[in-house]
Short mmCIF file of C-alpha atoms and ligand atoms in Angstrom, two decimals:
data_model
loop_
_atom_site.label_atom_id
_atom_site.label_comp_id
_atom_site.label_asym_id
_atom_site.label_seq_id
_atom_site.Cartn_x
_atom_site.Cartn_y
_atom_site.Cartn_z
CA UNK A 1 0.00 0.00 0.00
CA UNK A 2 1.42 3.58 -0.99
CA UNK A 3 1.70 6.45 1.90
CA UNK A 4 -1.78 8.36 1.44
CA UNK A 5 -1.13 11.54 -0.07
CA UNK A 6 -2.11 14.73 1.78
CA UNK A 7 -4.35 17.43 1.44
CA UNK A 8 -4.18 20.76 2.85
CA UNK A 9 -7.31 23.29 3.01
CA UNK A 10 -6.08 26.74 3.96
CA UNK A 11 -7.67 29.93 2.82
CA UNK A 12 -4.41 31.92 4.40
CA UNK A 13 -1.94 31.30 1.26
CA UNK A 14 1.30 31.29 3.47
CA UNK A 15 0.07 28.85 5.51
CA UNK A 16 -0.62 26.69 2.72
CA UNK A 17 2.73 27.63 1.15
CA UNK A 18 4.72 26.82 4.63
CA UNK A 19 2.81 23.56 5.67
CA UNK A 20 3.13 22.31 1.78
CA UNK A 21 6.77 23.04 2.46
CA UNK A 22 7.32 21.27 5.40
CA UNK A 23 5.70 17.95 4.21
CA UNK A 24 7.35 17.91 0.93
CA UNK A 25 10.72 17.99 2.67
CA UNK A 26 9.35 15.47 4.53
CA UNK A 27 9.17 13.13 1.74
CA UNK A 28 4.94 13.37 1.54
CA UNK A 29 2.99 14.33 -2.04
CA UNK A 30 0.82 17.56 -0.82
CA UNK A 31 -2.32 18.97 -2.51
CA UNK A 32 -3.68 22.28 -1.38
CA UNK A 33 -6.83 24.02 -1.81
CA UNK A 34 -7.73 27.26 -0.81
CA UNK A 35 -11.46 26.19 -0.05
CA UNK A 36 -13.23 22.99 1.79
CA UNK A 37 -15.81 22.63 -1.22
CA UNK A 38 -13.26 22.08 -4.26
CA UNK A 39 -11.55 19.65 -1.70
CA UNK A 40 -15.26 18.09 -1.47
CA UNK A 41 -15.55 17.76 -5.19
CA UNK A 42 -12.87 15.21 -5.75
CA UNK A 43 -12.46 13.22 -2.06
CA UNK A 44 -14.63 9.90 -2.55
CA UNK A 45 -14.63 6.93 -0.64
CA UNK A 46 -11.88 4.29 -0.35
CA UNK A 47 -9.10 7.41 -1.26
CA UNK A 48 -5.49 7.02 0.11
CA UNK A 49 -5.51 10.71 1.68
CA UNK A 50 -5.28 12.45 4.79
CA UNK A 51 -6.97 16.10 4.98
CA UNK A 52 -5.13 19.27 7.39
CA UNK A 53 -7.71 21.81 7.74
CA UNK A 54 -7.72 25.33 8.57
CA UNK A 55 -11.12 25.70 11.24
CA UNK A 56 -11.83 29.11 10.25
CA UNK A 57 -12.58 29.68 6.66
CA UNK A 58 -15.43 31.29 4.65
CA UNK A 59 -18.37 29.84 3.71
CA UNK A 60 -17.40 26.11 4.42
CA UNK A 61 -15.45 25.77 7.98
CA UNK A 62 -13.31 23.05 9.22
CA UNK A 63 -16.31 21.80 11.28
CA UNK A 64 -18.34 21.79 8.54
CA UNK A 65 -16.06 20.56 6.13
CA UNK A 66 -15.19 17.34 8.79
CA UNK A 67 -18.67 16.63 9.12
CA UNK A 68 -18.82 16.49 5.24
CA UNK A 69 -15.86 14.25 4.59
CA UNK A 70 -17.13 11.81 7.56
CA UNK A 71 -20.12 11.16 5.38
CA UNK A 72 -18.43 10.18 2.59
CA UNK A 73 -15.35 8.25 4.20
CA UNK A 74 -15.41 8.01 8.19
CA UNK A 75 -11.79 6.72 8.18
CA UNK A 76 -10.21 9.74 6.29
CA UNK A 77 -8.23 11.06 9.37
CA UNK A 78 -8.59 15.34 9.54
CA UNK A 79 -6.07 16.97 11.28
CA UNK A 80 -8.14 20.69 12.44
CA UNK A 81 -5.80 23.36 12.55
CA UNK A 82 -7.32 26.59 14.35
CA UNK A 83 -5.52 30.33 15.81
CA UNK A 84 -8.31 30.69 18.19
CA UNK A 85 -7.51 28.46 21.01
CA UNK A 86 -10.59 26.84 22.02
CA UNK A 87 -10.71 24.11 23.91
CA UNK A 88 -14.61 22.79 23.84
CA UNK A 89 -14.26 23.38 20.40
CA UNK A 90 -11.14 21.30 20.38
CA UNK A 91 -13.29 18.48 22.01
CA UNK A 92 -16.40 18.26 19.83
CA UNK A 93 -14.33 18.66 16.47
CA UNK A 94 -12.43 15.50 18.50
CA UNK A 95 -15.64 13.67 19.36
CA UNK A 96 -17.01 14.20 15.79
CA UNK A 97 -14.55 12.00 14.92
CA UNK A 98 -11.63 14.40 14.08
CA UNK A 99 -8.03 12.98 13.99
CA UNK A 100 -6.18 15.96 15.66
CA UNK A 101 -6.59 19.22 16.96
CA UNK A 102 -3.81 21.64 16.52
CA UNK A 103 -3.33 25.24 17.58
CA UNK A 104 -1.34 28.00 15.74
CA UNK A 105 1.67 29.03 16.12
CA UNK A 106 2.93 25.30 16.07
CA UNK A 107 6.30 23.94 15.62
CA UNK A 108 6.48 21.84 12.42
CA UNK A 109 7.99 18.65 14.39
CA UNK A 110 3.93 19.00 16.19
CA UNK A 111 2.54 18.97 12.60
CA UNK A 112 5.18 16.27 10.89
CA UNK A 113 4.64 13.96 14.23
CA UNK A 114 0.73 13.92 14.19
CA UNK A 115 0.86 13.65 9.98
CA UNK A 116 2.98 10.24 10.20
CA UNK A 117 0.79 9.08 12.68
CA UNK A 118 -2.43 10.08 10.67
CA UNK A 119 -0.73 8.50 7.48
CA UNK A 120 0.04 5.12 9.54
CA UNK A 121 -3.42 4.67 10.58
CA UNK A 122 -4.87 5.44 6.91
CA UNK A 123 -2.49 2.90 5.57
CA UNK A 124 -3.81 0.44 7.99
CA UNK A 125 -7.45 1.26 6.79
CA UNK A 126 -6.31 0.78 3.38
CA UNK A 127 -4.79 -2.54 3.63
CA UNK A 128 -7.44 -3.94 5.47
CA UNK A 129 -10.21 -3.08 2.80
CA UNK A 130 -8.19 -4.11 -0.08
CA UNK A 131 -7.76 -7.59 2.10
CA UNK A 132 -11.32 -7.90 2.76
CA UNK A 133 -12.43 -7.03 -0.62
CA UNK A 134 -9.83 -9.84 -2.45
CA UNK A 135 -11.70 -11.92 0.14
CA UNK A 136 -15.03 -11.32 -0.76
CA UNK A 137 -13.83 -11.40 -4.49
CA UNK A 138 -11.84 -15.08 -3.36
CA UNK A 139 -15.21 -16.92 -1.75
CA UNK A 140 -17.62 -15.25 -4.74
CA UNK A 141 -14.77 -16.94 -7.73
CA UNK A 142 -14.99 -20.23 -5.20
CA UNK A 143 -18.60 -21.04 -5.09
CA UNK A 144 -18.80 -20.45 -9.18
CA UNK A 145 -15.52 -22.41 -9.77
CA UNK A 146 -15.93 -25.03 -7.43
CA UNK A 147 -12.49 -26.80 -6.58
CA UNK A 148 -9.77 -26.98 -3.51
CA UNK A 149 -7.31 -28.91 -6.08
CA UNK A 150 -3.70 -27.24 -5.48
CA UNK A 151 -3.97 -26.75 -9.40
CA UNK A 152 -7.74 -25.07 -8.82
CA UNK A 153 -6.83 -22.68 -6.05
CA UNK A 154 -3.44 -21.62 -8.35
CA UNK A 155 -5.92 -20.88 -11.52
CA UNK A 156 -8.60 -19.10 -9.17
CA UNK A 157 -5.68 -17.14 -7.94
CA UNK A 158 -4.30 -16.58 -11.89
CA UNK A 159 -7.75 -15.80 -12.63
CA UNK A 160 -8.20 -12.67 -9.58
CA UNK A 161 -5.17 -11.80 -11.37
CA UNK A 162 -6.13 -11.41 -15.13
CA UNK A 163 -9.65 -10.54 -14.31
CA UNK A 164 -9.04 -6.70 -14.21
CA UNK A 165 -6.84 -6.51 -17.04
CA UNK A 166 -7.29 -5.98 -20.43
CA UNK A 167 -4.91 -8.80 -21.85
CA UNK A 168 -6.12 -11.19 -24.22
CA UNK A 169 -6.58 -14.92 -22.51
CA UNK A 170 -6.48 -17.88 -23.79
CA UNK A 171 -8.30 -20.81 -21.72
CA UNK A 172 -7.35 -24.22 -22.92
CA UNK A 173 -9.38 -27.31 -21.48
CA UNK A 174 -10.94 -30.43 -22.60
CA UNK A 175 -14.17 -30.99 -23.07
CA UNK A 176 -16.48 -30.18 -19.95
CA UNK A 177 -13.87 -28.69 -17.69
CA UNK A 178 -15.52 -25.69 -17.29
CA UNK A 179 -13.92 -23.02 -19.86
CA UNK A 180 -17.11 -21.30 -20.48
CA UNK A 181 -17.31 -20.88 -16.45
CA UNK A 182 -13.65 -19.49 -16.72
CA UNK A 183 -14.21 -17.47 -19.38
CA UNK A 184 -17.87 -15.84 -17.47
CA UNK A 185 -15.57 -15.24 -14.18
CA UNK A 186 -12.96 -13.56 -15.86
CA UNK A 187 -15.38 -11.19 -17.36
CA UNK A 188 -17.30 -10.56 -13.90
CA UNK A 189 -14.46 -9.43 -12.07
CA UNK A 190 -13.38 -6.74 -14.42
CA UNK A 191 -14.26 -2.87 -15.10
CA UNK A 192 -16.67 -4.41 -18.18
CA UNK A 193 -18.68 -6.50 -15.95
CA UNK A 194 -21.64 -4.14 -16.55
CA UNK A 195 -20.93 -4.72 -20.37
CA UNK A 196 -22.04 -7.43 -22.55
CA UNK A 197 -20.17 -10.70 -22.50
CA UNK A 198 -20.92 -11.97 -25.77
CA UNK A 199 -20.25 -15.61 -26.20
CA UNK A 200 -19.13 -17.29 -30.33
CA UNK A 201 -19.04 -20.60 -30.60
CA UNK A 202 -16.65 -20.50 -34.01
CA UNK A 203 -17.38 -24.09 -34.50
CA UNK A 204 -21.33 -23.72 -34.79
CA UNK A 205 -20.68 -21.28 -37.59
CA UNK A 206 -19.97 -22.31 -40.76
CA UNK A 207 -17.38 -21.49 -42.52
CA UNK A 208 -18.69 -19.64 -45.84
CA UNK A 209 -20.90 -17.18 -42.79
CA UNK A 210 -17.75 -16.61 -40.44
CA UNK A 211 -16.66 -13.31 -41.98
CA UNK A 212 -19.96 -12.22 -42.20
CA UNK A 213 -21.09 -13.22 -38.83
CA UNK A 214 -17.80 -11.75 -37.04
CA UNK A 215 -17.25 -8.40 -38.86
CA UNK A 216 -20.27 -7.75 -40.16
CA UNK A 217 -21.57 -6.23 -43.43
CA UNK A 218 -23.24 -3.39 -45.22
CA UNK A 219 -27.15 -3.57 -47.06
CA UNK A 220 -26.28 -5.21 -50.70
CA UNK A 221 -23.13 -6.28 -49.53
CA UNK A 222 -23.59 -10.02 -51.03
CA UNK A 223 -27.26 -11.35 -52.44
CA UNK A 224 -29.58 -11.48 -49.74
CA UNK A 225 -27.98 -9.01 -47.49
CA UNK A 226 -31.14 -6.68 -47.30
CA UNK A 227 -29.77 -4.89 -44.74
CA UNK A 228 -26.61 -3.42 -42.73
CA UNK A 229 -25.95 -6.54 -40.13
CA UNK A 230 -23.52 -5.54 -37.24
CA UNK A 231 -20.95 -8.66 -36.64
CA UNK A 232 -20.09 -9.99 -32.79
CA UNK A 233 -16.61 -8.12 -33.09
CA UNK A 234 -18.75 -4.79 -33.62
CA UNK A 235 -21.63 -6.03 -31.22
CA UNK A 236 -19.08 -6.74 -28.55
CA UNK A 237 -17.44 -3.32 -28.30
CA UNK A 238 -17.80 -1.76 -24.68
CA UNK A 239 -17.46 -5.55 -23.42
CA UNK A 240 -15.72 -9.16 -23.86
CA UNK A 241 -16.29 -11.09 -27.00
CA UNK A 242 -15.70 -14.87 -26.16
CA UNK A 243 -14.49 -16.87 -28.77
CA UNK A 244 -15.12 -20.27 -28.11
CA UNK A 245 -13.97 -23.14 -30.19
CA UNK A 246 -11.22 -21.25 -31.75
CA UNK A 247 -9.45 -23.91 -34.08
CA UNK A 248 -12.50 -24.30 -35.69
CA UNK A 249 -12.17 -20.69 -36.89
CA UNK A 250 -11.26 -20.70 -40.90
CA UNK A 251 -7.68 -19.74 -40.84
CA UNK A 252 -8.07 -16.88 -43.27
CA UNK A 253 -10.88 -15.45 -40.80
CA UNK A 254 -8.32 -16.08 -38.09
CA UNK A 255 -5.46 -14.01 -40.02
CA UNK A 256 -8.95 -10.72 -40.21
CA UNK A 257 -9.07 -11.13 -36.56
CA UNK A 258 -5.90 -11.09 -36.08
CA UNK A 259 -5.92 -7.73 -38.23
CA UNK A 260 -8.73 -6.55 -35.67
CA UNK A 261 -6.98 -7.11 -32.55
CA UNK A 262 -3.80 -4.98 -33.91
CA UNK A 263 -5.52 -2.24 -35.51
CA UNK A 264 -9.01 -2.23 -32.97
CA UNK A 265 -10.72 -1.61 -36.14
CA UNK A 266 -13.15 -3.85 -38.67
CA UNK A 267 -14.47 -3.30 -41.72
CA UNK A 268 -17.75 -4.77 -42.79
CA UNK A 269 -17.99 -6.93 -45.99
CA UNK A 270 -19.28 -4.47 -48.33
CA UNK A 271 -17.70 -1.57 -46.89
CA UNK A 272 -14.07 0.74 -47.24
CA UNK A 273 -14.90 2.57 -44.48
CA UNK A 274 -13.31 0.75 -41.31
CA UNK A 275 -15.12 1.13 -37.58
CA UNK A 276 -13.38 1.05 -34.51
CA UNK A 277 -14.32 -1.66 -32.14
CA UNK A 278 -13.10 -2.26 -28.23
CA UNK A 279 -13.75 -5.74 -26.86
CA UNK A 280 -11.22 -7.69 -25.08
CA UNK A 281 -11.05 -10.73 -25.47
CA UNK A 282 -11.22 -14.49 -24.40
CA UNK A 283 -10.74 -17.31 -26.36
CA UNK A 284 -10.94 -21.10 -25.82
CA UNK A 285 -9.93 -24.03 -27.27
CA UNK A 286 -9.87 -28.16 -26.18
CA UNK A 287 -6.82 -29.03 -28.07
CA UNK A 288 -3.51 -27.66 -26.54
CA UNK A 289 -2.05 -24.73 -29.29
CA UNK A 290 0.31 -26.95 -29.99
CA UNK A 291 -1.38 -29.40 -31.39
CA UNK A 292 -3.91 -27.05 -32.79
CA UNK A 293 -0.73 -25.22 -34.95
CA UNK A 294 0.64 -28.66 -35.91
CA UNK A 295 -3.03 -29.77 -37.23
CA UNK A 296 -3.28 -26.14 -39.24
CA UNK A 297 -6.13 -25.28 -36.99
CA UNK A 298 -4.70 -21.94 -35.60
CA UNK A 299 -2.73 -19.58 -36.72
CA UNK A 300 0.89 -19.06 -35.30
CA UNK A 301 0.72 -15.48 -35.63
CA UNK A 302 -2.44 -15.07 -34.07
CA UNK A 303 -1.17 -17.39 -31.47
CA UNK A 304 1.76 -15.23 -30.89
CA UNK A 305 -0.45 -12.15 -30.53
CA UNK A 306 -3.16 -13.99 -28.20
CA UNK A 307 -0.97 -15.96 -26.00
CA UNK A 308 0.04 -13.02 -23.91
CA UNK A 309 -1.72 -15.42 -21.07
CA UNK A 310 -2.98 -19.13 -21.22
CA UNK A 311 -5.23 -20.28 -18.60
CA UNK A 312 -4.93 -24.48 -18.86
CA UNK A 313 -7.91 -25.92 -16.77
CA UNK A 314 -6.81 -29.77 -15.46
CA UNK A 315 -9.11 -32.14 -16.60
CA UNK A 316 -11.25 -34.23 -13.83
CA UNK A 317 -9.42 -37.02 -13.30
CA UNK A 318 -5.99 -35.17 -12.63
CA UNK A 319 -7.94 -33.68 -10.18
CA UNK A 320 -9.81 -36.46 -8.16
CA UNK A 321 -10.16 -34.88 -4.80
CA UNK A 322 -12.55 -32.11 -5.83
CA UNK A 323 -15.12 -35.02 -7.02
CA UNK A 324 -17.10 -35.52 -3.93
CA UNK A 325 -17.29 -31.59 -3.36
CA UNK A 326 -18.82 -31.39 -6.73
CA UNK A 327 -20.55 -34.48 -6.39
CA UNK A 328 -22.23 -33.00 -3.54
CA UNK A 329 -23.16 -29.71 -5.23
CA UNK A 330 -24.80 -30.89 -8.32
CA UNK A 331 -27.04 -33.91 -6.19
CA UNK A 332 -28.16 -30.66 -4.28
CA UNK A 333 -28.82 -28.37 -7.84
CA UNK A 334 -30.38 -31.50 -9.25
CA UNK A 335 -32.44 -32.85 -5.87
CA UNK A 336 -33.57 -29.17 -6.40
CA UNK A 337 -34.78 -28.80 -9.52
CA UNK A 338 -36.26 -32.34 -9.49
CA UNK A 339 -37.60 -31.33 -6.35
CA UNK A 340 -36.85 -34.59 -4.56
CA UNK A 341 -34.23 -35.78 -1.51
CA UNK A 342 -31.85 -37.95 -2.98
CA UNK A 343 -30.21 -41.06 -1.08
CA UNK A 344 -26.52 -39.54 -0.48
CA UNK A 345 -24.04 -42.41 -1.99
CA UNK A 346 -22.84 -45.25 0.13
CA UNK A 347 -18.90 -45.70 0.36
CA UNK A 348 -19.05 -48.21 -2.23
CA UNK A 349 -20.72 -45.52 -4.58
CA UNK A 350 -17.98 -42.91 -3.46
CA UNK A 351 -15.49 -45.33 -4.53
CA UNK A 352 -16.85 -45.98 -8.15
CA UNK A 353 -16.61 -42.68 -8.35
CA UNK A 354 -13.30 -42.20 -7.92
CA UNK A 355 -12.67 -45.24 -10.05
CA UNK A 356 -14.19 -43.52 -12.99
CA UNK A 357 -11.63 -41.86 -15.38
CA UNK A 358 -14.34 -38.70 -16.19
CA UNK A 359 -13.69 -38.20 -19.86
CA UNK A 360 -16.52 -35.86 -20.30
CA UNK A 361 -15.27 -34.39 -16.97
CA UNK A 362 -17.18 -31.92 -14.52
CA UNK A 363 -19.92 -32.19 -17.39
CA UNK A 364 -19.89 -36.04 -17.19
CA UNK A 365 -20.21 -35.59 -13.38
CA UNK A 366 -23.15 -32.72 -13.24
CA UNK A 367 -25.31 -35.46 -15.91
CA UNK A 368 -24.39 -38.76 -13.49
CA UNK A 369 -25.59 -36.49 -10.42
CA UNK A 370 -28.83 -35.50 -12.50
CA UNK A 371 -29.49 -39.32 -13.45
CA UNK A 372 -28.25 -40.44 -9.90
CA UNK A 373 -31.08 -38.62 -8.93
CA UNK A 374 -33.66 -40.10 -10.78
CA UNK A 375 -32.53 -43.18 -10.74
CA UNK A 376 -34.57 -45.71 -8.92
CA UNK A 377 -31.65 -48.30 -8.88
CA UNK A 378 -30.90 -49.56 -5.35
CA UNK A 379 -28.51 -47.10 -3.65
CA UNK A 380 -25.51 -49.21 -3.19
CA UNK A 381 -25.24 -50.21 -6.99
CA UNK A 382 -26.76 -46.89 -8.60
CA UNK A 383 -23.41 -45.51 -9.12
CA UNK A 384 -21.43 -48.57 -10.43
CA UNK A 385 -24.05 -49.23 -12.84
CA UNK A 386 -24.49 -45.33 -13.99
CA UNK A 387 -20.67 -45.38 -14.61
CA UNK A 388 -20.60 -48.48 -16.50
CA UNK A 389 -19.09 -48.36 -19.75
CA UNK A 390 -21.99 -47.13 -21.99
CA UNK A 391 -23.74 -50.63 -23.85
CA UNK A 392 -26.84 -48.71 -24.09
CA UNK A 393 -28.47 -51.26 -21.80
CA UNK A 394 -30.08 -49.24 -18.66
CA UNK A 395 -29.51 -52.25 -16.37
CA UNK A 396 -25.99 -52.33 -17.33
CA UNK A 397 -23.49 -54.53 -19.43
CA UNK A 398 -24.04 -58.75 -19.44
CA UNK A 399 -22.33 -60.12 -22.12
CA UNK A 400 -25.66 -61.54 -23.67
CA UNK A 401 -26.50 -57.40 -23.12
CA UNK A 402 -23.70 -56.56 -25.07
CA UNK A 403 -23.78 -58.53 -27.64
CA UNK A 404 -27.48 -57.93 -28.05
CA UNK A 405 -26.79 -54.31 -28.44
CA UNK A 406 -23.80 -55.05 -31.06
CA UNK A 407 -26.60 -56.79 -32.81
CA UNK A 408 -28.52 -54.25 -32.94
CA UNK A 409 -26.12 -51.71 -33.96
CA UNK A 410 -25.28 -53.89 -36.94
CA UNK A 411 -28.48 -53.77 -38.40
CA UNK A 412 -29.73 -50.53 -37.78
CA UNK A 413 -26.29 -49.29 -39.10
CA UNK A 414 -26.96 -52.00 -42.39
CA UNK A 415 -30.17 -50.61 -42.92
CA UNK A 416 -29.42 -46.92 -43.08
CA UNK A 417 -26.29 -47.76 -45.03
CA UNK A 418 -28.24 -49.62 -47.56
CA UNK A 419 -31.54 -46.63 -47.22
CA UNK A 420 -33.71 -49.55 -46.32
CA UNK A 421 -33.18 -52.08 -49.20
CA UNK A 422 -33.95 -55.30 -47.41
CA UNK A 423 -32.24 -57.53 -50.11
CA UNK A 424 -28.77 -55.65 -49.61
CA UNK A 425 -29.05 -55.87 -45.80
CA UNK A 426 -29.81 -59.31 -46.33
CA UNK A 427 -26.71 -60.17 -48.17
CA UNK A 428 -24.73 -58.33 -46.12
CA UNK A 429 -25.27 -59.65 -42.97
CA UNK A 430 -25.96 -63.13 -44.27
CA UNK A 431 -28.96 -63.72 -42.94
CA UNK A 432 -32.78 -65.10 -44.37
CA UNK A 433 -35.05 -62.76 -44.67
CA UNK A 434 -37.83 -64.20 -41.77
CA UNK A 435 -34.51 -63.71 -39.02
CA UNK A 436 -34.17 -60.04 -40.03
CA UNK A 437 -38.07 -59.33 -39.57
CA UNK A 438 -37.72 -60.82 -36.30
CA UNK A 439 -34.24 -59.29 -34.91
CA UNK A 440 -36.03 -55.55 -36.46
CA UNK A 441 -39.00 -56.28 -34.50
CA UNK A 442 -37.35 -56.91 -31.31
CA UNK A 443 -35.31 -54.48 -31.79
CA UNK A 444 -38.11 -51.81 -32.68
CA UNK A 445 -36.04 -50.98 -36.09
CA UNK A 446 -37.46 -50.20 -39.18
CA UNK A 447 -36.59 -49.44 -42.48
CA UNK A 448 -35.32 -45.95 -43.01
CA UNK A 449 -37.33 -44.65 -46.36
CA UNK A 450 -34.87 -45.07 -49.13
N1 ATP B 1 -15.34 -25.95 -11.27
C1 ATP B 1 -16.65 -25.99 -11.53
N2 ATP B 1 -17.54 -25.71 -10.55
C2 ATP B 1 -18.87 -25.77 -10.80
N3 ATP B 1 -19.40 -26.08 -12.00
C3 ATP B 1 -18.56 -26.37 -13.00
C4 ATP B 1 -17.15 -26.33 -12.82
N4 ATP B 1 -16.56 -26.65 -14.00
C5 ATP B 1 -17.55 -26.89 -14.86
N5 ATP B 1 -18.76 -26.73 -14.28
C6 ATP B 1 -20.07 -26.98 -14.93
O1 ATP B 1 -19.87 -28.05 -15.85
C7 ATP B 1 -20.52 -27.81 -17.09
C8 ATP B 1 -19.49 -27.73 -18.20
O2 ATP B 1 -18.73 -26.53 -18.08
P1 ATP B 1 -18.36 -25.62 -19.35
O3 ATP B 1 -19.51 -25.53 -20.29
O4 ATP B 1 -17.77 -24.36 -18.86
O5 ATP B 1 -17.24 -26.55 -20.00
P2 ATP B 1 -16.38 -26.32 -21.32
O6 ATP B 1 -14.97 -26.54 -20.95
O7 ATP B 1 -16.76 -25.03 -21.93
O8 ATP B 1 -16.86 -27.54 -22.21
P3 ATP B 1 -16.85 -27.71 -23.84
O9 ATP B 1 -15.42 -27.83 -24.26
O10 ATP B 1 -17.58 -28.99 -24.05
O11 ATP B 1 -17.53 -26.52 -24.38
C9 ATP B 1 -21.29 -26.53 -16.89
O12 ATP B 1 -22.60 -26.88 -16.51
C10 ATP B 1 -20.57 -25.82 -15.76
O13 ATP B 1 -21.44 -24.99 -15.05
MG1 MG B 2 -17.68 -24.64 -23.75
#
């Protein structure tokens, strides 16, 4: 925390002058003001100052002017400076809430001594809000980004960090580890949380609409653009534009938005005129940027210019001991919305969890919580069977299951191969016709229309 800075209010000039002199040799950054009210005008709340006040003073006295700053920052000490010795005046301006009471003529050790002690205590103040604040910050990030994981608490922390900047991030994840959630924190704690936060999914687009859907374009611009259409760079402005899905941007679109970012200007298709535009932004990806360069999914340049800070989020299973926690928390959300009391799992259901290897990760887990809870599988197998490798038998995976629903598979895959041509499936499979009526009948298949 830096030393507050101080402010002196003095209508007398040379008292200004000599006071202003004595702190600055002191090593303090001064401010004077010849009136309390322009003093008023720019002291707000939570500002690293101390005020020295002249009692007697037109319009606005020191009493007044104490009373004043009290309202808008109790802890702001004010040290009242006065020529008319008066001590019950001394003691209310004191019981008011006033840090000092000084008389002139003083020596300037008097002033100096009850300054660094003023300064100490508003340091104090300082540090203690800033603390509290990064803890209020801390336990709101915690209950959205659920996780005690050493590697959770050092991205929560990275993410406090980043959050108020304006650097480009980068969050890379696989599926279902909760980059969207990253990506919706990072926005919330910074100065465009107000602002939009404007989430693309670049691989929902397709490719021959990606210009047009990121930068925008003017009326006539291409057939069937009726009218001027604002793109998500331009709709972003003021706020964060999320890019989600990066590598399945079209590299040439990546090399315009690279463009973009440098010059914080866009031009619509259709149009020479370009238009500034101020979003920061986040992108994500589920492939490592290695991999996605290697694979010509992302441009190195645009890597280069975005990686100024790369958030990796571990996947589940490197992360094992936050499973219960979140376990816990989405059998609540779901018991909620369900609006049912689950049966907490046994031990032997806590352990098949932690058996599991989570591929779909904290999505996978939120979905087995919602199905845990409306399962009506006894408790102490509902898990293990939930988590069983996926044979697309609800009871879980016999081999006679298994290879009943290989079977099926087969055919059904057969039959839409061959659009429903009975003969070909037939041959294929090598099977008379009177078995495949009856396998498609128990199997509730029938023949896609060719
Ligand atoms: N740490 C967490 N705490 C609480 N909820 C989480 C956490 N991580 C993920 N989730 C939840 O899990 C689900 C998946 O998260 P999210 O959509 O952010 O994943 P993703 O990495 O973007 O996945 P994809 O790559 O498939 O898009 C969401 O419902 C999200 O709310
Ligand atoms: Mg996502």
């Amino acid at each position: 925390m830096s030393t507050p800075e101080i402010y002196i209010v003095d209508d007398d000039r040379s008292m200004r002058d000599s006071t202003r002199q004595w702190l600055e040799l002191a090593g303090y950054s001064v401010r004077d003001f010849d009136r309390a009210a322009k003093a008023l005008d720019i002291i707000g709340q939570d500002m690293n100052v101390i005020i020295i006040s002249d009692v007697k003073m037109p319009k606005i006295d020191g009493i007044a002017f104490q009373k004043a700053l009290a309202g808008i920052d109790p802890d702001i000490p004010v040290i009242l400076i006065t020529a008319h010795g008066d001590i019950s005046m001394a003691v209310e301006a004191i019981r008011n809430g006033a840090y000092d009471f000084l008389e002139k003529p003083f020596e300037p050790e008097r002033i100096l001594d009850s300054v660094q002690r003023a300064v100490e205590k508003r340091k104090l103040i300082m540090e203690n809000r800033e603390l509290r604040s990064q803890l209020t910050a801390a336990h709101g990030l915690d209950a959205r980004l659920v996780g005690a994981n050493p590697k959770m608490r050092a991205l929560k922390q990275q993410i406090m960090g980043l959050a108020p900047t304006e650097a480009s991030i980068m969050i890379v994840g696989e599926t279902g580890t909760g980059k969207e959630v990253v990506a919706r924190c990072l926005h919330d704690w910074s100065s465009r949380k107000e602002a939009l936060f404007l989430a693309v999914n670049c691989a929902a687009i397709p490719a021959t609409m990606a210009e047009s859907e990121l930068f925008g374009y003017e009326a006539g611009a291409f057939t069937g653009a009726g009218q001027r259409h604002r793109g998500k760079l331009e709709a972003a402005s003021g706020g964060t534009l999320f890019l989600d899905e990066l590598s399945s941007m079209p590299l040439e679109i990546q090399g315009k938005l690279l463009r973009a970012l440098e010059s914080r200007r866009i031009t619509r298709l259709g149009s020479n005129t370009p238009t500034p535009v101020d979003f920061r932004l986040i992108t994500a990806m589920n492939i490592t940027p290695d991999q996605a360069i290697d694979s010509e999914k992302l441009r190195k340049d645009l890597y280069y210019r975005l990686n100024t800070m790369e958030l990796t989020i571990p996947a589940l299973r490197e992360r094992k001991d936050d499973i219960s926690s979140l376990f816990s928390l989405f059998l609540e959300r779901a018991a909620e919305m369900y609006d049912c009391l689950p049966d907490m799992p046994g031990p032997a259901g806590y352990s098949a969890l932690m058996a599991h290897d989570w591929p779909g990760n904290v999505r996978e887990l939120k979905s087995i919580a919602e199905r845990y809870v409306l399962s009506n599988l006894a408790r102490e197998e509902r898990l293990s069977k939930l988590l069983a490798p996926d044979t697309g038998a609800e009871e879980g995976a016999s081999l006679a299951q298994q290879v009943r629903h290989f079977e099926r598979h087969l055919i059904k895959d057969s039959l839409k191969r061959h659009s429903g041509r009975i003969n070909r499936v037939m041959a294929e499979l090598g099977i008379p016709r009177r078995t495949l009526n009856e396998k498609m009948a128990r199997y509730k298949l029938s023949r896609p229309s060719a």
